[in-house]
Backbone as JSON Lines, residues from 0, in Angstrom:
{"i":0,"aa":"M","n":[-177.25,40.41,-9.24],"ca":[-177.25,41.64,-10.03],"c":[-176.16,42.55,-9.48]}
{"i":1,"aa":"T","n":[-175.39,43.15,-10.37],"ca":[-174.32,44.07,-9.99],"c":[-174.81,45.5,-10.16]}
{"i":2,"aa":"I","n":[-174.7,46.3,-9.1],"ca":[-175.09,47.71,-9.16],"c":[-173.84,48.51,-9.53]}
{"i":3,"aa":"D","n":[-173.74,48.88,-10.8],"ca":[-172.53,49.56,-11.26],"c":[-172.82,50.73,-12.21]}
{"i":4,"aa":"G","n":[-174.08,51.09,-12.38],"ca":[-174.42,52.19,-13.27],"c":[-174.62,51.78,-14.71]}
{"i":5,"aa":"E","n":[-174.31,50.55,-15.04],"ca":[-174.51,50.03,-16.4],"c":[-175.79,49.21,-16.42]}
{"i":6,"aa":"I","n":[-176.64,49.47,-17.38],"ca":[-177.91,48.73,-17.48],"c":[-177.8,47.77,-18.66]}
{"i":7,"aa":"I","n":[-176.91,46.79,-18.51],"ca":[-176.64,45.88,-19.63],"c":[-176.86,44.42,-19.26]}
{"i":8,"aa":"E","n":[-177.18,44.13,-18.01],"ca":[-177.35,42.75,-17.6],"c":[-178.62,42.15,-18.21]}
{"i":9,"aa":"E","n":[-178.62,40.85,-18.36],"ca":[-179.79,40.16,-18.92],"c":[-181.03,40.4,-18.08]}
{"i":10,"aa":"A","n":[-180.86,40.44,-16.76],"ca":[-182.0,40.69,-15.87],"c":[-182.65,42.03,-16.15]}
{"i":11,"aa":"C","n":[-181.87,43.02,-16.54],"ca":[-182.42,44.35,-16.86],"c":[-183.21,44.3,-18.16]}
{"i":12,"aa":"S","n":[-182.7,43.59,-19.14],"ca":[-183.39,43.55,-20.44],"c":[-184.69,42.75,-20.36]}
{"i":13,"aa":"E","n":[-184.83,41.9,-19.34],"ca":[-186.06,41.13,-19.18],"c":[-187.19,41.95,-18.57]}
{"i":14,"aa":"T","n":[-186.88,43.1,-18.01],"ca":[-187.91,43.93,-17.39],"c":[-188.61,44.79,-18.43]}
{"i":15,"aa":"E","n":[-189.82,45.19,-18.1],"ca":[-190.6,46.03,-19.01],"c":[-190.15,47.49,-18.88]}
{"i":16,"aa":"S","n":[-190.0,48.15,-20.0],"ca":[-189.59,49.54,-20.03],"c":[-190.82,50.44,-20.02]}
{"i":17,"aa":"H","n":[-190.76,51.51,-19.21],"ca":[-191.85,52.48,-19.14],"c":[-191.29,53.87,-19.38]}
{"i":18,"aa":"Q","n":[-192.12,54.75,-19.92],"ca":[-191.73,56.14,-20.17],"c":[-192.42,57.03,-19.15]}
{"i":19,"aa":"L","n":[-191.69,58.0,-18.62],"ca":[-192.3,59.0,-17.77],"c":[-192.87,60.09,-18.65]}
{"i":20,"aa":"E","n":[-194.05,60.55,-18.31],"ca":[-194.66,61.62,-19.09],"c":[-193.95,62.93,-18.79]}
{"i":21,"aa":"Y","n":[-193.69,63.69,-19.82],"ca":[-193.02,64.98,-19.67],"c":[-194.08,66.01,-19.3]}
{"i":22,"aa":"F","n":[-193.97,66.57,-18.11],"ca":[-195.05,67.43,-17.61],"c":[-194.73,68.91,-17.62]}
{"i":23,"aa":"Y","n":[-193.56,69.31,-18.09],"ca":[-193.23,70.73,-18.17],"c":[-193.75,71.32,-19.48]}
{"i":24,"aa":"R","n":[-194.09,72.58,-19.46],"ca":[-194.47,73.26,-20.7],"c":[-193.2,73.53,-21.5]}
{"i":25,"aa":"V","n":[-193.29,73.3,-22.78],"ca":[-192.15,73.53,-23.66],"c":[-192.57,74.44,-24.81]}
{"i":26,"aa":"A","n":[-191.6,75.15,-25.35],"ca":[-191.88,76.07,-26.46],"c":[-192.15,75.31,-27.75]}
{"i":27,"aa":"K","n":[-191.39,74.22,-27.97],"ca":[-191.53,73.43,-29.19],"c":[-191.64,71.95,-28.81]}
{"i":28,"aa":"P","n":[-192.36,71.17,-29.58],"ca":[-192.45,69.73,-29.29],"c":[-191.08,69.05,-29.27]}
{"i":29,"aa":"T","n":[-190.13,69.57,-30.03],"ca":[-188.79,68.97,-30.05],"c":[-188.02,69.24,-28.77]}
{"i":30,"aa":"D","n":[-188.53,70.12,-27.9],"ca":[-187.87,70.39,-26.63],"c":[-188.19,69.35,-25.56]}
{"i":31,"aa":"Q","n":[-189.15,68.48,-25.83],"ca":[-189.49,67.45,-24.85],"c":[-188.33,66.48,-24.69]}
{"i":32,"aa":"Q","n":[-188.18,65.97,-23.48],"ca":[-187.07,65.08,-23.17],"c":[-187.61,63.76,-22.65]}
{"i":33,"aa":"A","n":[-186.98,62.68,-23.03],"ca":[-187.47,61.35,-22.68],"c":[-186.8,60.82,-21.42]}
{"i":34,"aa":"T","n":[-187.59,60.12,-20.61],"ca":[-187.06,59.41,-19.44],"c":[-187.67,58.02,-19.45]}
{"i":35,"aa":"E","n":[-186.8,57.02,-19.41],"ca":[-187.22,55.62,-19.4],"c":[-186.87,55.03,-18.05]}
{"i":36,"aa":"F","n":[-187.76,54.21,-17.49],"ca":[-187.42,53.54,-16.24],"c":[-187.84,52.08,-16.28]}
{"i":37,"aa":"R","n":[-187.12,51.3,-15.49],"ca":[-187.38,49.87,-15.34],"c":[-187.28,49.53,-13.86]}
{"i":38,"aa":"M","n":[-188.06,48.55,-13.44],"ca":[-188.01,48.11,-12.04],"c":[-187.99,46.59,-11.99]}
{"i":39,"aa":"R","n":[-187.3,46.09,-10.97],"ca":[-187.22,44.66,-10.72],"c":[-187.02,44.48,-9.22]}
{"i":40,"aa":"W","n":[-187.43,43.36,-8.68],"ca":[-187.23,43.13,-7.26],"c":[-187.0,41.66,-7.01]}
{"i":41,"aa":"D","n":[-186.41,41.41,-5.84],"ca":[-186.25,40.05,-5.35],"c":[-186.7,40.04,-3.89]}
{"i":42,"aa":"A","n":[-186.36,39.01,-3.14],"ca":[-186.83,38.9,-1.76],"c":[-186.29,40.0,-0.84]}
{"i":43,"aa":"Q","n":[-185.12,40.55,-1.17],"ca":[-184.5,41.55,-0.29],"c":[-184.46,42.96,-0.86]}
{"i":44,"aa":"N","n":[-184.52,43.13,-2.17],"ca":[-184.24,44.44,-2.76],"c":[-185.24,44.83,-3.84]}
{"i":45,"aa":"L","n":[-185.36,46.13,-4.02],"ca":[-186.09,46.71,-5.14],"c":[-185.05,47.43,-5.98]}
{"i":46,"aa":"Y","n":[-184.97,47.11,-7.26],"ca":[-184.01,47.72,-8.17],"c":[-184.76,48.64,-9.13]}
{"i":47,"aa":"A","n":[-184.28,49.83,-9.32],"ca":[-184.89,50.77,-10.25],"c":[-183.79,51.39,-11.1]}
{"i":48,"aa":"S","n":[-184.02,51.48,-12.39],"ca":[-183.05,52.14,-13.28],"c":[-183.78,53.22,-14.06]}
{"i":49,"aa":"F","n":[-183.07,54.31,-14.29],"ca":[-183.62,55.44,-15.03],"c":[-182.62,55.86,-16.09]}
{"i":50,"aa":"V","n":[-183.1,56.11,-17.29],"ca":[-182.28,56.68,-18.36],"c":[-182.95,57.99,-18.74]}
{"i":51,"aa":"C","n":[-182.25,59.1,-18.49],"ca":[-182.8,60.44,-18.75],"c":[-182.02,61.07,-19.89]}
{"i":52,"aa":"K","n":[-182.71,61.45,-20.92],"ca":[-182.08,62.09,-22.08],"c":[-182.3,63.59,-21.96]}
{"i":53,"aa":"E","n":[-181.36,64.25,-21.34],"ca":[-181.44,65.67,-21.01],"c":[-180.83,66.5,-22.13]}
{"i":54,"aa":"Q","n":[-181.61,67.39,-22.72],"ca":[-181.1,68.27,-23.78],"c":[-180.51,69.56,-23.23]}
{"i":55,"aa":"F","n":[-181.03,70.01,-22.11],"ca":[-180.68,71.33,-21.6],"c":[-180.14,71.19,-20.18]}
{"i":56,"aa":"I","n":[-178.88,70.86,-20.06],"ca":[-178.28,70.67,-18.75],"c":[-177.9,72.02,-18.17]}
{"i":57,"aa":"T","n":[-178.37,72.3,-16.98],"ca":[-178.07,73.54,-16.29],"c":[-177.44,73.2,-14.94]}
{"i":58,"aa":"A","n":[-176.3,73.78,-14.67],"ca":[-175.64,73.54,-13.39],"c":[-175.18,74.87,-12.81]}
{"i":59,"aa":"R","n":[-175.74,75.21,-11.66],"ca":[-175.31,76.44,-10.98],"c":[-174.14,76.16,-10.05]}
{"i":60,"aa":"E","n":[-174.09,74.96,-9.49],"ca":[-173.03,74.59,-8.55],"c":[-171.9,73.97,-9.35]}
{"i":61,"aa":"R","n":[-170.84,74.71,-9.6],"ca":[-169.77,74.22,-10.47],"c":[-168.41,74.08,-9.79]}
{"i":62,"aa":"S","n":[-168.25,74.63,-8.61],"ca":[-166.94,74.59,-7.97],"c":[-166.71,73.23,-7.29]}
{"i":63,"aa":"R","n":[-165.46,72.95,-7.02],"ca":[-165.09,71.7,-6.36],"c":[-165.78,71.63,-4.99]}
{"i":64,"aa":"D","n":[-166.26,70.46,-4.64],"ca":[-166.95,70.22,-3.37],"c":[-168.18,71.1,-3.21]}
{"i":65,"aa":"A","n":[-168.8,71.45,-4.33],"ca":[-170.02,72.26,-4.29],"c":[-171.19,71.39,-3.83]}
{"i":66,"aa":"R","n":[-172.37,71.95,-3.85],"ca":[-173.57,71.25,-3.41],"c":[-174.49,71.02,-4.62]}
{"i":67,"aa":"P","n":[-174.19,70.01,-5.46],"ca":[-174.98,69.8,-6.67],"c":[-176.42,69.42,-6.4]}
{"i":68,"aa":"Y","n":[-176.72,68.99,-5.21],"ca":[-178.11,68.63,-4.9],"c":[-179.02,69.85,-4.92]}
{"i":69,"aa":"F","n":[-178.47,71.07,-4.98],"ca":[-179.28,72.27,-5.13],"c":[-179.7,72.49,-6.59]}
{"i":70,"aa":"D","n":[-179.09,71.78,-7.53],"ca":[-179.39,71.96,-8.95],"c":[-180.63,71.21,-9.41]}
{"i":71,"aa":"A","n":[-181.09,70.23,-8.68],"ca":[-182.23,69.44,-9.13],"c":[-183.04,68.96,-7.93]}
{"i":72,"aa":"L","n":[-184.28,68.65,-8.2],"ca":[-185.15,68.13,-7.16],"c":[-186.06,67.1,-7.79]}
{"i":73,"aa":"L","n":[-186.11,65.92,-7.21],"ca":[-186.99,64.86,-7.68],"c":[-187.88,64.45,-6.52]}
{"i":74,"aa":"I","n":[-189.16,64.53,-6.73],"ca":[-190.12,64.07,-5.73],"c":[-190.9,62.94,-6.37]}
{"i":75,"aa":"T","n":[-190.89,61.8,-5.72],"ca":[-191.57,60.65,-6.3],"c":[-192.31,59.88,-5.21]}
{"i":76,"aa":"K","n":[-193.35,59.21,-5.6],"ca":[-194.09,58.35,-4.68],"c":[-194.28,57.01,-5.37]}
{"i":77,"aa":"M","n":[-193.83,55.95,-4.71],"ca":[-193.99,54.61,-5.28],"c":[-194.91,53.81,-4.39]}
{"i":78,"aa":"T","n":[-195.85,53.15,-4.98],"ca":[-196.76,52.28,-4.25],"c":[-196.73,50.91,-4.9]}
{"i":79,"aa":"L","n":[-196.43,49.91,-4.11],"ca":[-196.4,48.54,-4.64],"c":[-197.64,47.8,-4.22]}
């Protein structure tokens, strides 16, 4: 498997697609945003892919060499 940001390999299409539940309050149902994820593993690695359809992109860190990690926070727990 090639890790290149493209989710087009046959191995990816063989995995089951799951949707993350949108847990933020929204003003309108059309404001909800979809996130799809897939997982696959072999003897050495765990592969995870995420496709996030973001309608409202907000970026406070815009200058060169800024700290974009201050713009978002993801906390996740995976149990196998």
